[in-house]
Structure formats: C-alpha cells, structure tokens
XYZ file of C-alpha atoms in Angstrom:
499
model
C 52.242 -23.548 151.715
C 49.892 -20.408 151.362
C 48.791 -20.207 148.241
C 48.375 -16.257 146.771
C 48.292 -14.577 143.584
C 51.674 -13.576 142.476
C 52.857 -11.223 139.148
C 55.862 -13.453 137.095
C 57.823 -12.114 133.734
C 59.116 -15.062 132.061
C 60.675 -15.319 128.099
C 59.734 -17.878 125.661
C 60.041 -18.103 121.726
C 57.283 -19.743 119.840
C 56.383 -19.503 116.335
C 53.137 -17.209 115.211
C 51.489 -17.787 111.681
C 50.318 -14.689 110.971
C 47.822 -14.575 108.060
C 50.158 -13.619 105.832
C 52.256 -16.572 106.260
C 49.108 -18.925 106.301
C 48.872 -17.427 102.858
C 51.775 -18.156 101.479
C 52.037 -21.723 102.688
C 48.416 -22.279 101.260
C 49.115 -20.768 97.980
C 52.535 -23.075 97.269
C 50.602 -26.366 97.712
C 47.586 -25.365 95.542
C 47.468 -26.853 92.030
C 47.100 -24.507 89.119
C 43.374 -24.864 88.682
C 42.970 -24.236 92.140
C 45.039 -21.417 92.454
C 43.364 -19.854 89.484
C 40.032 -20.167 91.090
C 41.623 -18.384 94.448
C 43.067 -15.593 92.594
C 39.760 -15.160 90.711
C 38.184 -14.956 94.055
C 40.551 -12.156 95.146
C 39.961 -10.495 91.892
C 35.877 -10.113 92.897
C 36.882 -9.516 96.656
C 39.564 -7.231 96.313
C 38.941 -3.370 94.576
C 42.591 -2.925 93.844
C 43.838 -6.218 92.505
C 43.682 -6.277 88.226
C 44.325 -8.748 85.859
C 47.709 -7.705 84.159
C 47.649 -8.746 80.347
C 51.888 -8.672 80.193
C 52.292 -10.556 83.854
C 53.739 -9.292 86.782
C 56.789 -7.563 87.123
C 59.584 -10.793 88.670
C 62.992 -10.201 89.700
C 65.575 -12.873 88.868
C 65.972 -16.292 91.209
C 68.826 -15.086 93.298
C 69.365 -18.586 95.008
C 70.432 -20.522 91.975
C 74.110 -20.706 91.601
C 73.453 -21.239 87.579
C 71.570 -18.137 87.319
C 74.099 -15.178 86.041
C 72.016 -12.013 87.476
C 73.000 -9.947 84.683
C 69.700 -7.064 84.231
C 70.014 -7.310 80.407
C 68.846 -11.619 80.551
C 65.854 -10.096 82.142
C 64.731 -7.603 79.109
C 63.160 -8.607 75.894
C 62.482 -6.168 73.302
C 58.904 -4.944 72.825
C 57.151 -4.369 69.309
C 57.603 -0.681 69.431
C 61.223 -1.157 70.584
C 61.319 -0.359 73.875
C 62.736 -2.355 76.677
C 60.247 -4.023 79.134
C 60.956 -6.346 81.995
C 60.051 -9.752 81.026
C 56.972 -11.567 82.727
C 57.035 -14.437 85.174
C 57.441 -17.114 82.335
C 60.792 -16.457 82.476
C 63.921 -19.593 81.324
C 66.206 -21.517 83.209
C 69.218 -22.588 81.398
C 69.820 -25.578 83.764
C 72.799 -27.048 81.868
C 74.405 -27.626 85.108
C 77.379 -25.379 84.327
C 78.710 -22.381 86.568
C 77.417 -19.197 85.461
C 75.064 -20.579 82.827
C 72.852 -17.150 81.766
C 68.882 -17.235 82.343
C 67.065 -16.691 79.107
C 64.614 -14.339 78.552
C 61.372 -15.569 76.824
C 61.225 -16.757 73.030
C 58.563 -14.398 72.411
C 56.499 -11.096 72.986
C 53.113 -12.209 74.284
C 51.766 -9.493 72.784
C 52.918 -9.622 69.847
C 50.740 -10.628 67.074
C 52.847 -11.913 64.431
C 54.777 -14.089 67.299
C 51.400 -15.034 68.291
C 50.608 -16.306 64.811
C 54.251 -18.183 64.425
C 53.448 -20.245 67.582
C 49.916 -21.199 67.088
C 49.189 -24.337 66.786
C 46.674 -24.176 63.876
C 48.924 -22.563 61.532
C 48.218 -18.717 62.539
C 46.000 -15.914 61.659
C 42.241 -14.825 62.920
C 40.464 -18.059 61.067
C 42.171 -20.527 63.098
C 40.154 -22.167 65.855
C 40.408 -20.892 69.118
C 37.764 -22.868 70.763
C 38.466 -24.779 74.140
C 38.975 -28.589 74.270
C 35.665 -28.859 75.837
C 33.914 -27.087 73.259
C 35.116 -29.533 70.509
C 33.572 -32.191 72.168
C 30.273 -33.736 71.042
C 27.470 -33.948 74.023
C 27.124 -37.203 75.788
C 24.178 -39.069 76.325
C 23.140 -39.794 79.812
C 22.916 -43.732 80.303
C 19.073 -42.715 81.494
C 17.962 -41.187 78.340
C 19.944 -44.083 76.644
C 17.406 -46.783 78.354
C 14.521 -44.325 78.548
C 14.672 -44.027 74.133
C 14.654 -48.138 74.091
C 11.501 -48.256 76.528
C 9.238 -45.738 74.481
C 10.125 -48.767 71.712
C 10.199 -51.797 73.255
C 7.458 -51.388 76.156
C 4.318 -50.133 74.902
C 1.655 -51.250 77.959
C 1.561 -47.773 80.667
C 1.968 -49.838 83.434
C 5.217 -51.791 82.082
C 6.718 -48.561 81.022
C 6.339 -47.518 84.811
C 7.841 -50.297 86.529
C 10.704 -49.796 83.631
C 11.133 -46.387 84.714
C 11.338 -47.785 88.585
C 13.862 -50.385 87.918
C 16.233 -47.811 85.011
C 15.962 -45.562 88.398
C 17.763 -48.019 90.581
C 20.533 -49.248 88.664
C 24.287 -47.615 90.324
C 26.740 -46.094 88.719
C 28.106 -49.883 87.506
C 24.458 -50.235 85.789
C 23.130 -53.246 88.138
C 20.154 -53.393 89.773
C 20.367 -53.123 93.419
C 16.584 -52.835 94.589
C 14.849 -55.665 95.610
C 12.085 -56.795 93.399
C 9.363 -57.692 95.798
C 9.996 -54.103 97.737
C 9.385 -52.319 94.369
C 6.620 -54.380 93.370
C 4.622 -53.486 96.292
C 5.492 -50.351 95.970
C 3.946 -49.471 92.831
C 1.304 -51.625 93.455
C 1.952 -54.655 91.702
C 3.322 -58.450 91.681
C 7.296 -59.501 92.198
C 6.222 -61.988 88.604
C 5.363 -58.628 86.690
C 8.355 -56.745 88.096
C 10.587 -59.777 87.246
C 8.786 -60.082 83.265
C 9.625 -56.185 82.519
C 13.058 -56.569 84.155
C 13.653 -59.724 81.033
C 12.927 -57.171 78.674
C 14.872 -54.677 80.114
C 17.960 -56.886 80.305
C 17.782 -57.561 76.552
C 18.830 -53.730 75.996
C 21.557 -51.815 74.301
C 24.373 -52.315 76.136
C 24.413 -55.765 76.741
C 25.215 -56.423 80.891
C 23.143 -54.024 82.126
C 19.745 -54.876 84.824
C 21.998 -57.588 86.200
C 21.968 -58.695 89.789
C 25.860 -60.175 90.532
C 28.866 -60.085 87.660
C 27.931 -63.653 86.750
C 24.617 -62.529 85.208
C 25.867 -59.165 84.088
C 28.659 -61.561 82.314
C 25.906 -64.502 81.034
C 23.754 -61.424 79.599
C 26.800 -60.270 77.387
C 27.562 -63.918 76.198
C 23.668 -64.333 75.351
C 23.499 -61.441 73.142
C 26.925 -62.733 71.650
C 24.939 -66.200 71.300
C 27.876 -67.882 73.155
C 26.399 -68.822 76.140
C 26.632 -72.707 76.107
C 26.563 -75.158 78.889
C 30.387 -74.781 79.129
C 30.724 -71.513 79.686
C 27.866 -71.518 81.856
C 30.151 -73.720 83.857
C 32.731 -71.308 83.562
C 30.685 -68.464 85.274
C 29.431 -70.404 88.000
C 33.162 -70.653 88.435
C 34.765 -67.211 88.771
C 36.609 -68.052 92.038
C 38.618 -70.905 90.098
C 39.487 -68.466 86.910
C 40.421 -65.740 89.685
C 42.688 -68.673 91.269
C 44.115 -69.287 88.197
C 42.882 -73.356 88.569
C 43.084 -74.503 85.514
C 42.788 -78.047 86.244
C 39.797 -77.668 87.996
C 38.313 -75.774 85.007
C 38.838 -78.039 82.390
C 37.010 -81.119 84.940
C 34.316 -78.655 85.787
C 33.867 -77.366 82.193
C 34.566 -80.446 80.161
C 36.542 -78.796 77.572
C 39.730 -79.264 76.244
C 42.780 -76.842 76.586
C 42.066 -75.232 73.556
C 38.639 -74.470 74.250
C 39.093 -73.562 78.127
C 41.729 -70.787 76.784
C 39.416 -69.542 74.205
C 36.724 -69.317 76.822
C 39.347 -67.437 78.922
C 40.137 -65.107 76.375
C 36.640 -63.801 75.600
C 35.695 -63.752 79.039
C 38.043 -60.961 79.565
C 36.456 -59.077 76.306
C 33.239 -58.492 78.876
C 32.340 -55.333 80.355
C 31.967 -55.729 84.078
C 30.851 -52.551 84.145
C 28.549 -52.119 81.553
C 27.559 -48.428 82.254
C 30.505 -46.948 83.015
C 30.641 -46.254 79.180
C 27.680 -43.532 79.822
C 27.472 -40.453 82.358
C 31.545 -40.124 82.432
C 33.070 -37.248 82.253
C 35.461 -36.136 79.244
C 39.035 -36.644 79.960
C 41.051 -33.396 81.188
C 44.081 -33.575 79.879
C 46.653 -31.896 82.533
C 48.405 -28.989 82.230
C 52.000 -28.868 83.531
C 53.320 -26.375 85.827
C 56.802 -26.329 84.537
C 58.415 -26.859 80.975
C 61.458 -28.810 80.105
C 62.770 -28.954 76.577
C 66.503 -29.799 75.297
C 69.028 -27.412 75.289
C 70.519 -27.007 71.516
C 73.767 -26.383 73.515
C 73.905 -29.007 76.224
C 71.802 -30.195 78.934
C 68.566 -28.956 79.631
C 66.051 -25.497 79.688
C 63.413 -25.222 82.519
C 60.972 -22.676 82.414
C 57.498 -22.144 84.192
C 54.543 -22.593 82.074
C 53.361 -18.994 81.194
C 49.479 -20.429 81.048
C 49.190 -21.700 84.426
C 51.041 -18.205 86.077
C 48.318 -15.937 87.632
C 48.973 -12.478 85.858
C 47.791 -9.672 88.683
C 49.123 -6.750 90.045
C 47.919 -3.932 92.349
C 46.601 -0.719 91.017
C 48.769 1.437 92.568
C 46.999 4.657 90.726
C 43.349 3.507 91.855
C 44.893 3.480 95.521
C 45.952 6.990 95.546
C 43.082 8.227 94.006
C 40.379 6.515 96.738
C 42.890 7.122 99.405
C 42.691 10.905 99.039
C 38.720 10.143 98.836
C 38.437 9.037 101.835
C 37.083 10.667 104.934
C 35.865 8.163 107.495
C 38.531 6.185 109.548
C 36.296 3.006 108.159
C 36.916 3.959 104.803
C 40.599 4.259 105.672
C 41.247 1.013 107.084
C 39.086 -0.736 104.862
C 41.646 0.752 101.902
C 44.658 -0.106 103.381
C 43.328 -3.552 104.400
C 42.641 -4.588 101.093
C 46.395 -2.789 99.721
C 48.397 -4.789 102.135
C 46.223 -7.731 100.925
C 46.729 -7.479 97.345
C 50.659 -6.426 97.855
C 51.701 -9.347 99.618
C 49.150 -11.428 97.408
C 51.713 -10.437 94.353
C 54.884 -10.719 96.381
C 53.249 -14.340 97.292
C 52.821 -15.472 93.965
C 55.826 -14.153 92.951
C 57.611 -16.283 95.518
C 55.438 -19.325 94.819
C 56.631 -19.177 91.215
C 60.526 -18.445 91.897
C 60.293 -21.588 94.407
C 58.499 -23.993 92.007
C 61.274 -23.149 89.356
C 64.237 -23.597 91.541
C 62.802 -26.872 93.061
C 61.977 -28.208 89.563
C 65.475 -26.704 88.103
C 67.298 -28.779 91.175
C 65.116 -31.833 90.469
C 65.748 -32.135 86.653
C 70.007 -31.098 88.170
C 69.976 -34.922 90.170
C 67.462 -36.890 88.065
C 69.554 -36.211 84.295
C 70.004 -39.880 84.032
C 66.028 -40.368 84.020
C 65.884 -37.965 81.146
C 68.679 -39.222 79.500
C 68.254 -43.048 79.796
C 64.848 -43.882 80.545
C 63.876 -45.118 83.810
C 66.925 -47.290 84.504
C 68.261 -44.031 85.066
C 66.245 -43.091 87.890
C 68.341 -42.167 91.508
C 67.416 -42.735 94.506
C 65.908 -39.094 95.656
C 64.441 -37.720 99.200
C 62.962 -34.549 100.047
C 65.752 -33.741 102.541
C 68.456 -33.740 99.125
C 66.702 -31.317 97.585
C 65.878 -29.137 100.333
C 69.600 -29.209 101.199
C 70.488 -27.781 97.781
C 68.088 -25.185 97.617
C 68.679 -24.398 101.289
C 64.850 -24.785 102.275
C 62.948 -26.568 104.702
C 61.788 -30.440 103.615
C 58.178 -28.943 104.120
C 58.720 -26.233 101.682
C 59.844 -28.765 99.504
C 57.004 -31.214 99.931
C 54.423 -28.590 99.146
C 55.842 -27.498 96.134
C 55.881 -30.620 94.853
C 52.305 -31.748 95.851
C 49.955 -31.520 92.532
C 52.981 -29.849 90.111
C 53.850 -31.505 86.813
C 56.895 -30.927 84.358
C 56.609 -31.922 80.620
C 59.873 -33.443 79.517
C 60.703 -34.805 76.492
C 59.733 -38.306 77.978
C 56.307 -37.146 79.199
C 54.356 -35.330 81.632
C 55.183 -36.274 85.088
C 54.156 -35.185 88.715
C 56.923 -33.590 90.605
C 56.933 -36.571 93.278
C 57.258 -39.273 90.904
C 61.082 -38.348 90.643
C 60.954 -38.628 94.904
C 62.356 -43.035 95.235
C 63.187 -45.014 97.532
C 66.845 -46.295 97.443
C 67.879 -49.810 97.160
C 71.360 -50.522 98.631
C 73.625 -52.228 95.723
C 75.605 -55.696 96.216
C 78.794 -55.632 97.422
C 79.560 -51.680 98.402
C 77.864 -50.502 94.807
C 75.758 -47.605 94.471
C 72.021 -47.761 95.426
C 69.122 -48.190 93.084
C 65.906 -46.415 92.685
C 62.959 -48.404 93.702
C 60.776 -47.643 90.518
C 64.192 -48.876 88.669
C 64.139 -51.856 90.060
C 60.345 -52.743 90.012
C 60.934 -52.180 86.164
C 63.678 -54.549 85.972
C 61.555 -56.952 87.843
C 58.663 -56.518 85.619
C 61.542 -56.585 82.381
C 62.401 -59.890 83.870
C 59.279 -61.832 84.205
C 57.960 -60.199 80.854
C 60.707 -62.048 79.052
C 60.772 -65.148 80.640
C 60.128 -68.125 78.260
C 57.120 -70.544 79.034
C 59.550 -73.501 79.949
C 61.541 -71.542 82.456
C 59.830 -69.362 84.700
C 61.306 -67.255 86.952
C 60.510 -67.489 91.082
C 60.840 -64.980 93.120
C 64.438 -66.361 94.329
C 65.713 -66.736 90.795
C 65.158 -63.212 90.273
C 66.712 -61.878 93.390
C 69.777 -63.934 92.288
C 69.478 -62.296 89.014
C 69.127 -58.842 90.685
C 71.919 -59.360 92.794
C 74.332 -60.166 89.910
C 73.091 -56.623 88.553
C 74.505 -55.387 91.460
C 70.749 -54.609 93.493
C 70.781 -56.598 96.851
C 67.399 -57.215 97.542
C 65.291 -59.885 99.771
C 62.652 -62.085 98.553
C 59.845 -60.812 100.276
C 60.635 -56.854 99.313
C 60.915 -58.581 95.278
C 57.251 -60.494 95.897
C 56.204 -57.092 97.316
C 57.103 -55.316 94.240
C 55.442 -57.799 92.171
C 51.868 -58.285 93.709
C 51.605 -54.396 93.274
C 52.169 -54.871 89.932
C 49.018 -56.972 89.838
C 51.807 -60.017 88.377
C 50.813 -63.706 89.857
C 52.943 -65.856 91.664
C 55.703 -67.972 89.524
C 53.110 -71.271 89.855
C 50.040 -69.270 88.580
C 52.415 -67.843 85.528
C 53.358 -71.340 85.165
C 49.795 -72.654 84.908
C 48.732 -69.839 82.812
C 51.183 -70.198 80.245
C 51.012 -73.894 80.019
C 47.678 -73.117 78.838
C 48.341 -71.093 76.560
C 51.072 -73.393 74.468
C-alpha cells in the first residue's frame, strides 16, 4: 500500500480546563488559611481587586430545597436604616422542613454597639483586642536552655567548647547522635575528655537529655529521681519484655514482687522519652472552623458559614472605567481587561466556593442528626456518592469541599470527613452501622470488662452480633490494634498485675 499524505476531518469531545476552571477547582479544596494567603496574593497582583469591609454582594443558594428564596430573608437593616444586601455569612435554617426560610445575619458588622454586645471581653474600646499569639509569653529555645547551665556549670574554655559541640548535635528528641571519637578528633582532643564533659552535661535541667538509646535517656531520669536501683536497672535492660507485656519474665529477671514490679511499671511510664520535645515547639493553633452549627430555638438545627474565614473582595468597578478611558496603547488595554476578567471570576469563584461549602455542610448535618443528637452511637454509615446525589454534584466536587473544612457543633469541632464511615452490615436483615460506631462500642466493651472476665476477640463479636452488628473476628482485632488496645492475654496479664 502507497503510503501519501492525506487531509481527514474527524469529531471528538474531550474536556478542556481552561484557567478559569483550574481556578475554581483549586480554590474549593484550599483551607481557610490558605485561601487567605491566595487572595492576599491577588490583592498585591491584581490593581482592581479591594478588600470590601461589608463582604461581597451573595445571592441566595438556589439548590437547597429548604431555602425559601424570598428577597426580604436576604436584607438586614443598616444603622442609618437603609436596606443593604446581607454579606456572605449568611444562615441556613436546616431544620429539615419544606420551605424552612434562610435567616439573615444576627448582626450589622458594622455596627458598633452590636460589635460591643458580641465581644467576648465584655465590650467597649478597653477590651483586649490582641491576637492569641500575642498573649503568649516567648519560649526559650532548648539551646539557650543548655547554653545558660554551661556558663555555670563548666568554667575551663576548652570544656565549654566541646559542650557547645556536643549541645550542637543533639536532634530534635534531645539525644546525642555524634560519635564521640569523630568529635574528639575533631576539635582536637581525646574520646576520655569528650566522654567527662558529656557526664556533666547529662546531669542538666531536664533530666534525659545527652543520652545515647531510651534506656539511658530513661536511667538518667530515674538517677536524678534517686530511683535507680539494681531492680529497675533490670527493668531497663528489659524494655522488649515490658513492651511484650511479660510479666513473668519480669518479676524472675527483676526479683521483685508484684507489688513492686507494678510500681516500677507505673513510674516508668511517668518518663519523658523525649526529653526535649518540651523546648523549640511551636504554640498550639487552635483551628478555626469553616462552618457554624448552633441549635435551632425552634427545632433542628442552623448552619451558617463562619463570617471570619470568608474572603471579603470585590472588583472596583469605578477604578476600571476610569483607567480604561486612560488608556492608549493596545498593551495597556489588554493588560486592563486581563486583570478585570481575573478579579470578576475571582469573586464569582469565591462566591461559588462559599454557596457549595454551605450546601454540602447543610446536607451533611441533614443525614448525620443522630450524631448530633445522640453522640457517636448515632453515627450513619455515609459515602461521598450520598451526598453528591442530594446536592446533585459530582463525588469530586464533594471530596474537595470537604478536604481541610471544619464545622463547630455543639459536640465539638470536627473535620468535614470525619462524618464520611464505612458501613457495617447489621445481623439478620437490620440496618448497617457506622464503623467509628462500632469501634466505640468495641472500645466501650473492653473498657468495662472486669479483671476476672476478659473479653476475646470472639466474645465480643458474639456480643456485637446480639446488638445487631455482624462482624468477623479479624475486622473486630483490626479495629482494636488501631486503637493501640492489646490482645485479650496481654489485658489479662496486665490486669492480674494490677489486683
């Protein structure tokens, strides 16, 4: 067959992301500290994006059934007494009943004397408004820690150098990782030198710290205690055995009673195995939830997004037309109307991102009521593809919007996933279980088993199973080794101990 070049016209479909819609996506599965530092980035990139002090302008959620699209839930009353649309915090009054209304916001953000009624501090210009970070005192670096106990305990230049060398190579646990003849030589000196300043070093505030393996980081704390004995240094040189939960062997290798081998136990796990982990951390951050969930004083429940985490921008629509008419070159031009299409659809995308995030979070408190209601035994089974189907969007969508989100409910703060459980198919025809239901009856179970009677991993699937949760052995031993709980014979030896 000749081959020669040929035209052909053929038809396909395919799907093209334009940038846009790589936008979007990206912007519904950022958390709300990242998505704060992206819209601060478009703020310094972008001439005609502003912050808006009131929030955006937001239409109502059109695809919840609850929602009653009446224009007047959308209005709140400003301090002058005009009418102004109400910003993106707006309220969903998810009591689950047809044509529920949407509330409009408790309060004028900008007004002051509402302001002053929902501070926390009690009101008025004197309270504090300083950040949580700001109230916190400075923390000492485990290095200058070490460094103040060296200018007091080593006076001789060249021990305060090789104390310096060795506080230098301690990791983020605080032992000592270097090798002692390497770092003798390499400032010059003897491995017996090295090892006499390390002696002194290990006698430092805290205790643990300049140790080699967990057994001496462990016999350090017990000497400054003044409980390290022959027994418990027995017990150290043992860690496998206490890890195996070999009792027997312990109180042979030991020679202690039961008594003492439990009290030996039980201030063993009072040490620090990481001694320095108390220094160079972080403060806490406590997390800041994407969507709010309070009681409804009328039935069921209110959702509403959390006004501090909602990116408040808009384009400046009057800037536009006044550089537009300003400009001369076709560079200028399309530079302009770049950065207009850019900030227009960066609104319409948060505004989207937000109306998604409520009704996916509205629909998730609809099927998980029994949670908030009665604890986790109320917990349903839940998939992406259920929600999805009652929002009518795509599983994706879905999975995105739940990625990094939190709610605070009256029973805590939780990430949108955790509601997202396996099922568990109930005995006899009855309804399935949630898998996080079930691990907590397992856990309820073993937590209240008596001493003389503990349960195996078969007695509690016949337990389960008269709860109506049919469940095999090996997916109940599954649950409990990721609970970090021991088998039935190392409960058993443990809490013949303990009696």
């Amino acid at each position: 067959m000749a081959m020669q070049p040929r035209l052909d016209l053929r038809q396909t479909q395919s799907l093209v992301m334009t940038p846009q819609l790589q936008q979007a996506i990206k912007l519904l599965q950022l958390s709300n500290i990242e998505l704060s530092a992206y819209v601060e980035q478009e703020l310094e990139r972008n001439p005609l994006l502003e912050r808006s002090e009131n929030g955006p302008d937001v239409a109502p959620v059109e695809s919840l059934p609850e929602v009653r699209r009446d224009a007047d839930s959308l209005l709140f009353d400003s301090p002058d007494g005009s009418r102004a649309e109400a910003p993106l915090d707006i309220e969903v009054n998810n009591s689950f009943d047809e044509g529920s209304p949407m509330e409009g916001p408790s309060y004028d953000p900008d007004d002051l004397t509402a302001w002053q009624r929902n501070d926390s501090g009690g009101g008025g210009f004197d309270s504090d408004d300083r950040s949580f970070e700001e109230t916190l005192a400075e923390q000492t670096s485990l290095r200058d820690h070490l460094l103040s106990q060296m200018g007091v305990d080593l006076a001789a230049p060249a021990e305060r150098m090789i104390g310096l060398a060795l506080i230098d190579s301690l990791d983020d646990a605080g032992y000592l990782r270097a090798d002692l003849a390497e770092l003798a030589d390499g400032l010059g000196t003897t491995p017996d030198h090295v090892e006499r300043v390390l002696v002194k070093l290990q006698r430092f505030d805290p205790a643990g710290l300049f140790a080699r393996s967990l057994q001496e980081c462990l016999a350090l704390q017990l000497k400054d205690r003044n409980r390290y004995d022959p027994a418990m240094e027995a017990l150290l040189a043992n860690l496998d055995m206490v890890a195996r939960r070999d009792f027997t062997g312990l109180l042979k290798v030991c020679g202690v009673d039961n008594e003492d081998l439990q009290e030996m136990i039980a201030e063993l796990r009072t040490l620090d195995p990481k001694p320095a982990q108390q220094f160079d951390g972080q403060s806490a951050q406590p997390v800041t939830p994407d969507v709010l969930m309070r009681v409804n004083p009328e039935g069921g429940w209110i959702v509403e997004l959390n006004p501090e985490t909602l990116p408040r921008v808009l384009v400046n629509n009057r800037y536009y037309a006044k550089v537009s008419r300003s400009a001369r070159s076709k560079d200028d031009k399309a530079f302009i109307n770049e950065n207009f299409q850019t900030a227009s659809w960066l609104v319409k995308s948060l505004d989207q991102r937000a109306t998604t995030i409520l009704k996916v979070s509205s629909e998730l408190v609809r099927q998980q009521h029994g949670f908030f209601e009665r604890g986790i035994q109320g917990l349903r089974p839940l998939i992406l593809r259920d929600i999805a189907a009652a929002i009518e969007m795509h599983e994706s969508t879905v999975s995105r919007v739940t990625s990094n989100k939190y709610i605070a409910t009256p029973r805590g703060i939780f990430e949108l996933k955790y509601f997202f459980t396996q099922a568990i198919a109930g005995a006899d025809g009855a309804d399935a279980h949630s898998a996080e239901a079930v691990r907590h009856r397992i856990k309820s179970l073993i937590d209240a088993e008596p001493p003389a009677k503990i349960l195996s991993d078969d007695a509690i699937v016949d337990i389960l199973k008269k709860d109506g949760i049919d469940i095999a052995r090996r997916t109940v031993a599954k649950y409990r080794e990721g609970m970090k709980i021991p088998s039935s014979v190392q409960r058993r030896r443990e809490k013949s101990l303990m009696r």
